mmCIF file of C-alpha atoms in Angstrom:
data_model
loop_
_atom_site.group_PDB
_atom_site.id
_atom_site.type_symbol
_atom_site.label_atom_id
_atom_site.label_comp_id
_atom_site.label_asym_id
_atom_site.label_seq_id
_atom_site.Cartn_x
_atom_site.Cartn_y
_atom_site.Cartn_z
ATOM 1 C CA UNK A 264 116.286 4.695 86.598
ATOM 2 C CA UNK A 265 113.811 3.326 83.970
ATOM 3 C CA UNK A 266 114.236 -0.202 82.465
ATOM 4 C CA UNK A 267 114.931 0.274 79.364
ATOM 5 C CA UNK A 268 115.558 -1.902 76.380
ATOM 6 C CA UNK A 269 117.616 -3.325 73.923
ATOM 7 C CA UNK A 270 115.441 -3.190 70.763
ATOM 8 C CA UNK A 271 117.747 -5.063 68.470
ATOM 9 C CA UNK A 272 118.581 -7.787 70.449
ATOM 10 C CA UNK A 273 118.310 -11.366 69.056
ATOM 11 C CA UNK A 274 117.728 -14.587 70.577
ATOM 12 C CA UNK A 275 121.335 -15.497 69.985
ATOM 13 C CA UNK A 276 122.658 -12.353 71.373
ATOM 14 C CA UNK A 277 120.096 -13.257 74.831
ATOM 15 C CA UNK A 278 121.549 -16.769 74.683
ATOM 16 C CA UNK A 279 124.658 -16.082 74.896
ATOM 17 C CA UNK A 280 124.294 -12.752 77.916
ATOM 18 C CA UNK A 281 122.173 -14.948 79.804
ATOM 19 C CA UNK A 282 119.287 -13.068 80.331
ATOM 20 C CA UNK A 283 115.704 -14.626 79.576
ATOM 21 C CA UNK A 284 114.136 -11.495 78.116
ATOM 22 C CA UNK A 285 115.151 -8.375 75.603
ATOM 23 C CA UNK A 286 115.532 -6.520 78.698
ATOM 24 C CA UNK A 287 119.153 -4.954 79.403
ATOM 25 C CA UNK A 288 121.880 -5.482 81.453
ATOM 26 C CA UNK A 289 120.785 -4.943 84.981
ATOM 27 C CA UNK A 290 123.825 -4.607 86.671
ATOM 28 C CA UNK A 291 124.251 -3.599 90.814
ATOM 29 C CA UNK A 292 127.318 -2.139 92.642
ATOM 30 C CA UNK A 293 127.788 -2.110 96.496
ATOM 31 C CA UNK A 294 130.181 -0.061 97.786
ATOM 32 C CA UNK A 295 132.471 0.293 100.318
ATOM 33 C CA UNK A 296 131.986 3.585 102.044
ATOM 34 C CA UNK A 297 131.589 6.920 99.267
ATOM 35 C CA UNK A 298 131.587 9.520 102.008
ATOM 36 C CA UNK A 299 134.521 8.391 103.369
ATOM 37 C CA UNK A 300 137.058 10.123 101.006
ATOM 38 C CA UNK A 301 136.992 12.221 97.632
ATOM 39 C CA UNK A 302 138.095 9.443 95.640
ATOM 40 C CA UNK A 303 135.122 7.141 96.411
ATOM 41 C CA UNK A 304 132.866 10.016 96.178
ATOM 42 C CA UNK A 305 134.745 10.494 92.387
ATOM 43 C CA UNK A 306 134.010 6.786 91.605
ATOM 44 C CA UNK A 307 130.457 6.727 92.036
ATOM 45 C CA UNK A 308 129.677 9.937 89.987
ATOM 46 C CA UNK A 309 131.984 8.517 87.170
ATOM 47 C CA UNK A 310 130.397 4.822 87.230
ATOM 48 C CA UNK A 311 127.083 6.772 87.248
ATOM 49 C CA UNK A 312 127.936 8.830 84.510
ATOM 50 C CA UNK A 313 129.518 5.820 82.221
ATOM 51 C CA UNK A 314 126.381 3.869 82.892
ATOM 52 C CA UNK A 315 123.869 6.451 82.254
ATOM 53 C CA UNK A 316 126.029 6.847 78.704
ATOM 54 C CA UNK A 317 124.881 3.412 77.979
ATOM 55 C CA UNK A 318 121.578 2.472 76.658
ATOM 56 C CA UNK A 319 121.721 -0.972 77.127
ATOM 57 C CA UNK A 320 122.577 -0.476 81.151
ATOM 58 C CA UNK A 321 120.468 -0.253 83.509
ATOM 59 C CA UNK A 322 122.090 0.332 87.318
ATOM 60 C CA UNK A 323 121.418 -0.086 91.069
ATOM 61 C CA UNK A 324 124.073 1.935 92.976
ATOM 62 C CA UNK A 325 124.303 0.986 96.582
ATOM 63 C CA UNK A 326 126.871 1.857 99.136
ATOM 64 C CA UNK A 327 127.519 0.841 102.541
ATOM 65 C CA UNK A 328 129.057 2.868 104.142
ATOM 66 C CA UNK A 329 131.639 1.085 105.789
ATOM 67 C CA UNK A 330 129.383 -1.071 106.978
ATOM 68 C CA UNK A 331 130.417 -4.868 106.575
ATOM 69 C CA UNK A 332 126.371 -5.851 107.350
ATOM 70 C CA UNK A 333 124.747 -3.374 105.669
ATOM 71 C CA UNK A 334 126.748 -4.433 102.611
ATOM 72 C CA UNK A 335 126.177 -8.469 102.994
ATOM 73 C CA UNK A 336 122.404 -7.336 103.313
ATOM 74 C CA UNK A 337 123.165 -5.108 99.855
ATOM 75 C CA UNK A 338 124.066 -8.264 98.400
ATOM 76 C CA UNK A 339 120.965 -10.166 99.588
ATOM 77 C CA UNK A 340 118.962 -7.490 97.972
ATOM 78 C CA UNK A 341 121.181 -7.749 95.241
ATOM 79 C CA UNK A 342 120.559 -11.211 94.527
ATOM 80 C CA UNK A 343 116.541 -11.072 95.439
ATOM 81 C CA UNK A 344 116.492 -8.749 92.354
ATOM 82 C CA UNK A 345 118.020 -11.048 90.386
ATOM 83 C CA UNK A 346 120.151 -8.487 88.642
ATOM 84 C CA UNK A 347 122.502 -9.899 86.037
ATOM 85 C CA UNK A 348 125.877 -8.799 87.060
ATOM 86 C CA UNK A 349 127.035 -7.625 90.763
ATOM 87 C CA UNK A 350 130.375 -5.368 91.322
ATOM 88 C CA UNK A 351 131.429 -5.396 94.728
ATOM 89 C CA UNK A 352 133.856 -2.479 96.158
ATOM 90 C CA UNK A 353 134.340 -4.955 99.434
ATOM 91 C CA UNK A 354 134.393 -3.368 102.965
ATOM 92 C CA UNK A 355 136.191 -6.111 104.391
ATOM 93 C CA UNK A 356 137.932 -9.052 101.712
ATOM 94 C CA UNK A 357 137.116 -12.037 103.838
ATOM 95 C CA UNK A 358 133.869 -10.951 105.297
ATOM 96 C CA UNK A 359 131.859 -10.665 102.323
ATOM 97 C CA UNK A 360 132.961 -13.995 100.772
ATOM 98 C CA UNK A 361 129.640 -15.831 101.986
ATOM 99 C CA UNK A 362 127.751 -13.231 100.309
ATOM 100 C CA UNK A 363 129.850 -13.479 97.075
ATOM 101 C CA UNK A 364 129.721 -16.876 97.179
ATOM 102 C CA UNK A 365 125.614 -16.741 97.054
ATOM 103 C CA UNK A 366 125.373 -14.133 94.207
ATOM 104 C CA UNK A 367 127.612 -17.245 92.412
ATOM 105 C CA UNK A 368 125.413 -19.911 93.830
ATOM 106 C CA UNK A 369 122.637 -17.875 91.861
ATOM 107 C CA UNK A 370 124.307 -17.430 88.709
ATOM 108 C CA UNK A 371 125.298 -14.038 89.107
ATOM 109 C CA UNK A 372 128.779 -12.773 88.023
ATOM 110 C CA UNK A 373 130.285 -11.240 90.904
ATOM 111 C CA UNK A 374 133.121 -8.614 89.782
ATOM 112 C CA UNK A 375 134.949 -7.108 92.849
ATOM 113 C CA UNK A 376 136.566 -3.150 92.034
ATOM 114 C CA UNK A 377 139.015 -1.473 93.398
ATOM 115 C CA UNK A 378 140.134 -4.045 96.310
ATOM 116 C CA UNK A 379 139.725 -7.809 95.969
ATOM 117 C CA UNK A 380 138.020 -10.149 98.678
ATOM 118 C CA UNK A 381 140.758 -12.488 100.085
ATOM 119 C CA UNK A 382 141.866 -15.447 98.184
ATOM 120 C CA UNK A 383 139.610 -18.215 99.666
ATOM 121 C CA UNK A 384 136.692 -16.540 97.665
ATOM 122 C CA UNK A 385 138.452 -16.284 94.249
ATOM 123 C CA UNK A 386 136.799 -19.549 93.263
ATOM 124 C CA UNK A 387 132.823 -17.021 93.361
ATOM 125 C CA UNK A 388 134.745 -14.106 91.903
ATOM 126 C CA UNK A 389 134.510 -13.845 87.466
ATOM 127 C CA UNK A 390 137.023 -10.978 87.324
ATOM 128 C CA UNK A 391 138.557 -8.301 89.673
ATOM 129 C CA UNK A 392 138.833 -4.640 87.955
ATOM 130 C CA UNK A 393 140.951 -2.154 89.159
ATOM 131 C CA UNK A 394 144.724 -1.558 90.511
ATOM 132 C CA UNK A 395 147.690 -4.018 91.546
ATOM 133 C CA UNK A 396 148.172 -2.637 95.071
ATOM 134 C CA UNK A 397 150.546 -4.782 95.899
ATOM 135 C CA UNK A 398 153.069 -3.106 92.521
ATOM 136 C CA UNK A 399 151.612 0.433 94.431
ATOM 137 C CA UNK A 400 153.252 -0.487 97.667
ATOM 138 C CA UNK A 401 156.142 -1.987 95.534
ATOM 139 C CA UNK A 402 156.819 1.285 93.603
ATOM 140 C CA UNK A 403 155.714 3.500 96.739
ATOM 141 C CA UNK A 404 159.093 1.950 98.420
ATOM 142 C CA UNK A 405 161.468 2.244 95.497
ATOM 143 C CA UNK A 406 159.825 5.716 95.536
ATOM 144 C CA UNK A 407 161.540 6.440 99.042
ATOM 145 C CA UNK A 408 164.430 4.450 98.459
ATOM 146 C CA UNK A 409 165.754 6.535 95.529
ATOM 147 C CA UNK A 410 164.833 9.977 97.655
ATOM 148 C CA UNK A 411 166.915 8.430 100.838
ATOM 149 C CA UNK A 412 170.205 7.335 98.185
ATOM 150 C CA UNK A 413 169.477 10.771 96.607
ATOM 151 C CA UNK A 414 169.829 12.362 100.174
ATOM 152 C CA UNK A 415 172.780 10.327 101.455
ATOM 153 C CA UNK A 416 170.723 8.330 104.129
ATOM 154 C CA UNK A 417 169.804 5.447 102.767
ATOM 155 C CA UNK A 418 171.896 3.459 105.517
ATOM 156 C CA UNK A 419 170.368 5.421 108.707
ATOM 157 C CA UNK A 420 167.036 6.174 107.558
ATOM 158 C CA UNK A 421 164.029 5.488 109.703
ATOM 159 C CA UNK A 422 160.469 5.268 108.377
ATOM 160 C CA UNK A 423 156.764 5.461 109.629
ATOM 161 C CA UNK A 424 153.911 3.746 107.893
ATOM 162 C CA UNK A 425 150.268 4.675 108.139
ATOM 163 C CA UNK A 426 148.029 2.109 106.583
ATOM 164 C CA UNK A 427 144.619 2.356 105.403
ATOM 165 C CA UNK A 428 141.647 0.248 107.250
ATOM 166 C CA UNK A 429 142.025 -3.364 108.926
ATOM 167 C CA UNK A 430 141.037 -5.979 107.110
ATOM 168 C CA UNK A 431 140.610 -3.609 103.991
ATOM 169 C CA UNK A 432 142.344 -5.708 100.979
ATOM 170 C CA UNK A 433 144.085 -2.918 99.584
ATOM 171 C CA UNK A 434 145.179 -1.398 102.849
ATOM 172 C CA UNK A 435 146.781 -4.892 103.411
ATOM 173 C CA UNK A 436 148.440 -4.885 99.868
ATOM 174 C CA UNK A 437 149.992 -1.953 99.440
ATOM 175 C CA UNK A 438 151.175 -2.740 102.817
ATOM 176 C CA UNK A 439 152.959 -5.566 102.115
ATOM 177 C CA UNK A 440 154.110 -4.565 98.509
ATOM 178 C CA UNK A 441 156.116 -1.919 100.550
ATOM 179 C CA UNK A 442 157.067 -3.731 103.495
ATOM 180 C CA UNK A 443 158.542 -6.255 101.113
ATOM 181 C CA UNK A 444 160.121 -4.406 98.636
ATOM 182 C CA UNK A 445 161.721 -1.766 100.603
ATOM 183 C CA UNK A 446 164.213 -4.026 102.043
ATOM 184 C CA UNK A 447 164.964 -4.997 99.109
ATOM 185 C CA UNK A 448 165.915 -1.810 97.704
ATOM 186 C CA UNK A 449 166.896 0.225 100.863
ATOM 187 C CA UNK A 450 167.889 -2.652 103.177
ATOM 188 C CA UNK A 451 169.542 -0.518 105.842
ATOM 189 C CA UNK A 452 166.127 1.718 106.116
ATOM 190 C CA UNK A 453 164.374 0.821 109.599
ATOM 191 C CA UNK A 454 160.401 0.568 109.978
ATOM 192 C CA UNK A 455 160.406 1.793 113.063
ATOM 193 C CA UNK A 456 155.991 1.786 113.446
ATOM 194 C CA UNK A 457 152.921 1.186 111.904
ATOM 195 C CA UNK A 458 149.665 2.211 112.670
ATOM 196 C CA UNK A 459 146.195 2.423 110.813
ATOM 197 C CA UNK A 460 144.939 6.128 109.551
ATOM 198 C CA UNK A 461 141.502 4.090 108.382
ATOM 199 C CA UNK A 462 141.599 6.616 105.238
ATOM 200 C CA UNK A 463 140.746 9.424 107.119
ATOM 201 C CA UNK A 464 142.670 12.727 107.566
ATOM 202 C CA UNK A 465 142.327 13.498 110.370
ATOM 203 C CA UNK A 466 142.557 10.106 112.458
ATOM 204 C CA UNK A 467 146.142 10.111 110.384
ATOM 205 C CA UNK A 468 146.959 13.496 111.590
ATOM 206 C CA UNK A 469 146.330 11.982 115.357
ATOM 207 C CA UNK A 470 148.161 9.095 114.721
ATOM 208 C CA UNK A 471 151.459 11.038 113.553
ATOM 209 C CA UNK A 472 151.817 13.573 116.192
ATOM 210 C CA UNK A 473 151.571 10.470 118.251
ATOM 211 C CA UNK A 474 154.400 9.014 116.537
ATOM 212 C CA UNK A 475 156.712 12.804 116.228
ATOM 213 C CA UNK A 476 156.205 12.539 120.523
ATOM 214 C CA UNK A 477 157.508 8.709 120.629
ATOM 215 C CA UNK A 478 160.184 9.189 118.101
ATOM 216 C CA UNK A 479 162.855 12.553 117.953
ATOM 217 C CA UNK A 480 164.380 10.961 114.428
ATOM 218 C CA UNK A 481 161.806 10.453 111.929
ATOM 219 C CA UNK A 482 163.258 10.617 108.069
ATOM 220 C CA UNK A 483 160.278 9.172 106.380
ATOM 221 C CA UNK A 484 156.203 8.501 106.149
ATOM 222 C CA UNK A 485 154.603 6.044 103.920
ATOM 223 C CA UNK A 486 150.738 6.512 103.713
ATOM 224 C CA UNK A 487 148.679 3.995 101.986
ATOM 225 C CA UNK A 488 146.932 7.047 100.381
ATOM 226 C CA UNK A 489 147.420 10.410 99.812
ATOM 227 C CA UNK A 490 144.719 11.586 102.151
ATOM 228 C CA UNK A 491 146.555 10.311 105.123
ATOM 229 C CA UNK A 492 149.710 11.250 103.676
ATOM 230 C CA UNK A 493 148.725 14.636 103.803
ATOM 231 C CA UNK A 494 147.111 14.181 107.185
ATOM 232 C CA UNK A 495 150.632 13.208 108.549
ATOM 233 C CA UNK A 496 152.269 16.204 106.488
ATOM 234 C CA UNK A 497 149.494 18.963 108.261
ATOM 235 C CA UNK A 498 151.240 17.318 111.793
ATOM 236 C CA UNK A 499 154.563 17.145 110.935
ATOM 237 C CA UNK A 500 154.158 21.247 110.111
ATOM 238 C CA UNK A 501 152.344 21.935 113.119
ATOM 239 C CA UNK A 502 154.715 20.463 115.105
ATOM 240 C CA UNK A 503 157.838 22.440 113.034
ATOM 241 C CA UNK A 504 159.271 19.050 112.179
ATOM 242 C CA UNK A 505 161.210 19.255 108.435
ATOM 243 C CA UNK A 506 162.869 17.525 106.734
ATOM 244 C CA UNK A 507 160.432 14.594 106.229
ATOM 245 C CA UNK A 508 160.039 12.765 103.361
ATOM 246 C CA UNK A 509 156.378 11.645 102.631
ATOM 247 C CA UNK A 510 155.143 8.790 100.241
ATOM 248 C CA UNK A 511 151.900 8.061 99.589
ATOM 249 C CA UNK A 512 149.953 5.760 97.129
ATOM 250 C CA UNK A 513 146.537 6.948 95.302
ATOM 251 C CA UNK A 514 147.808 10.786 94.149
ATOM 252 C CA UNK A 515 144.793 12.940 95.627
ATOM 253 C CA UNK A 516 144.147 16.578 94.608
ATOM 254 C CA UNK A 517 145.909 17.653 98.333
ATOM 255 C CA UNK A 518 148.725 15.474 97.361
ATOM 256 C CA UNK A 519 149.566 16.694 94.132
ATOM 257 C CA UNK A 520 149.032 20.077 95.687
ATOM 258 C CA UNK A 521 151.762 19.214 97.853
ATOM 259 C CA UNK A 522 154.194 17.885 95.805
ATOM 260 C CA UNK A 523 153.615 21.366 93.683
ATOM 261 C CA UNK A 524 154.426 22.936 96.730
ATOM 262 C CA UNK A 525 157.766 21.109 97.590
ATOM 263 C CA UNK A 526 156.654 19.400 101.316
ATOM 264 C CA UNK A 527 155.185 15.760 100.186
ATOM 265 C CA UNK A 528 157.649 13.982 97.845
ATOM 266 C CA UNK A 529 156.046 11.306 95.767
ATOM 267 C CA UNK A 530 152.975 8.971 95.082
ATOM 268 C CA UNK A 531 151.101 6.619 92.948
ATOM 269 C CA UNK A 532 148.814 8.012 90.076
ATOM 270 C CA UNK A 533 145.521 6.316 90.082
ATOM 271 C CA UNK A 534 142.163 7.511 88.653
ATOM 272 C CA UNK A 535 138.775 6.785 90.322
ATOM 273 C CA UNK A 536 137.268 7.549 86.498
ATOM 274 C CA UNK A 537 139.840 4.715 84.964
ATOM 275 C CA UNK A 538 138.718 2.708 88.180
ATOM 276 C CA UNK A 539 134.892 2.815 87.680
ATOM 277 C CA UNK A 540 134.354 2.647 84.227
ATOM 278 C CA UNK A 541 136.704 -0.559 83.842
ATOM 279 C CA UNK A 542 134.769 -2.214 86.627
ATOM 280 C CA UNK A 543 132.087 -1.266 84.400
ATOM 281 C CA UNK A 544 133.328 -2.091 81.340
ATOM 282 C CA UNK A 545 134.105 -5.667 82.754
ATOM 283 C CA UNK A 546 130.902 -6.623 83.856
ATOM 284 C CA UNK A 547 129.217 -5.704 80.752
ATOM 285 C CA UNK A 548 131.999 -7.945 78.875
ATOM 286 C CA UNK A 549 131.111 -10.599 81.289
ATOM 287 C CA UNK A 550 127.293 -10.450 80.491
ATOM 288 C CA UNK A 551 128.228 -10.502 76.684
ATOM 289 C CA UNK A 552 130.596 -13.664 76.859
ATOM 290 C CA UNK A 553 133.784 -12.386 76.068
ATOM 291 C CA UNK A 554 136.840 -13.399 77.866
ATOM 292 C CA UNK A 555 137.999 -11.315 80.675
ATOM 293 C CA UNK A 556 141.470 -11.811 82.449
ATOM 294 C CA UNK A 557 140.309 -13.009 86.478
ATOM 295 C CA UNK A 558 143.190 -10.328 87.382
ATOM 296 C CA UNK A 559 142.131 -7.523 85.085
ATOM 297 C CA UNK A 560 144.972 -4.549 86.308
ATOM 298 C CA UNK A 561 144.938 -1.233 84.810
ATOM 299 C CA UNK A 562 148.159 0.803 85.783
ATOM 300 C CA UNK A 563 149.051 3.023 87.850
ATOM 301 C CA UNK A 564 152.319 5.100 87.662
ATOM 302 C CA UNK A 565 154.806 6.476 90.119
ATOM 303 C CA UNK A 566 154.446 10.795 90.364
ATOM 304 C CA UNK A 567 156.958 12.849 92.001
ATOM 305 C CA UNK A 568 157.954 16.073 92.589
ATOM 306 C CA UNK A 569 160.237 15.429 89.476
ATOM 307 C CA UNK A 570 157.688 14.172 86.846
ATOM 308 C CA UNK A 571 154.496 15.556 87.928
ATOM 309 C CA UNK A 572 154.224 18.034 85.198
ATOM 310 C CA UNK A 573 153.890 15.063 82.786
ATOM 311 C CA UNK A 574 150.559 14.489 85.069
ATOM 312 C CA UNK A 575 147.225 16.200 85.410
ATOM 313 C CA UNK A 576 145.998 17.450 88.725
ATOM 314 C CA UNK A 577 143.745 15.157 90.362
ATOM 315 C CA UNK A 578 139.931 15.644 90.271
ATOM 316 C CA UNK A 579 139.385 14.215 94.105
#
């Protein structure tokens, strides 16, 4: 993308952004892994899109695929440009902090999306855009509760949980806003496994049949997404086990599809648009001095087979 600039801006205006020229906001992303699943390929079009809307942005979109290195080098390059703002989608939330921390050594807002590095590097971080995962998990269990006291099993009900990558902030998050707040709600409902689907479909898919060989009673699956959610639904069917009540969190396109078709029950509604245009939105709020909240949550409500018609189909 050309460099393009900001004709009308005073010295005041560059004061108070930071930036020692009339050139625009530079601002670079690093992501976490886009080909990994439809809702990070979503993200990237939509920041794309929201950036190229603005004339006074000017963007370098990286991603690393999965790759904790490759995105610590990203955020070398980052910094070596000496952009004005970084936004971080972090592969791993404690493994990046050393790089976070020298983007904020160098003056450079960091502002982490979507999943937030772990809390020892809150102290390089300006703001963190995008959903309370922890209130996901939360909701995602209150979600299954009300399904098993709507079915008559809340006292006997066993569950299995699929989580989303190790180490992966919001896999850990909406992994413990469930495994807390189911008890609390459903406190005769047994966890009987948990396992890591890693995102992906099909690794989910493995890691259910796996779990419909080691256990005959099986009432319920939370996924940390969608994507796996469905992934354990294609096994369940496959292996002619009904009956199975699945909850996932991040509604996908597949998901909604099946709630519409009566075999996945509920989910959390979360857009990868809303998602990348806030993170956007808050670094460019950063760069132009106004105050942003260091938590800065947009919400995300619970879908099910009950309400989805209030809800439009997913675009990922």
């Amino acid at each position: 993308m050309t460099l393009r600039t900001t004709l009308a801006a005073t010295t005041a205006m560059l004061a108070l952004t930071g930036m020692a020229s009339a050139e625009t906001m530079k601002i670079g992303i690093t992501q976490n892994n886009v080909g990994v699943d439809s809702y990070q390929t979503t993200y990237e079009k939509a920041f794309i899109a929201a950036a190229d809307e603005n004339p006074d942005v000017e963007t370098v979109v990286l991603d690393a695929g999965g790759d904790v290195a490759r995105q610590i080098a990203q955020m070398e390059d980052l910094i070596q440009q000496e952009v004005d703002a970084i936004i971080i989608w972090p592969t791993n939330g404690e493994a990046v902090i050393p790089a976070v921390r020298k983007a904020h050594q160098a003056d450079i807002p960091v502002i982490v999306t979507n999943s937030n590095v772990a809390e020892q590097g809150f102290d390089f971080v300006k703001s963190f855009s995008g959903p309370d995962n922890i209130t996901q998990g939360a909701r995602s269990a209150e979600i299954m509760c009300d399904k098993f006291t709507e079915m008559g099993i809340q006292d006997e009900a066993q569950v299995v949980h699929i989580t989303g990558q190790p180490g992966y902030t919001t896999a850990i998050e909406r992994a413990k806003g469930f495994e807390d707040r189911l008890p609390e709600v459903c406190p005769n409902v047994t966890v009987v496994d948990t396992q890591p689907g890693d995102w992906n479909r099909e690794k989910s898919q493995q890691v259910m049949e796996a779990f419909l060989v080691k256990y005959d009673d099986i009432d319920g699956v939370y996924a940390g997404d969608d994507n796996m959610g469905v992934g354990a639904l294609n096994a369940a069917k496959a292996a002619g086990r009904d009956g199975i009540i699945f909850v996932g969190a991040t509604n996908f396109a597949v998901g909604y599809e099946a709630m519409g078709a009566g075999e996945y029950w509920g989910s959390i509604y979360q857009s990868p648009v809303d998602d990348a245009e806030a993170a956007l939105k808050t670094a460019i709020d950063v760069l132009n001095g106004e105050e942003v909240p260091f938590l800065n949550y947009f919400d995300t409500p619970k879908i099910t087979q009950d309400n989805m018609g209030d809800f439009t189909k997913p675009v990922f």
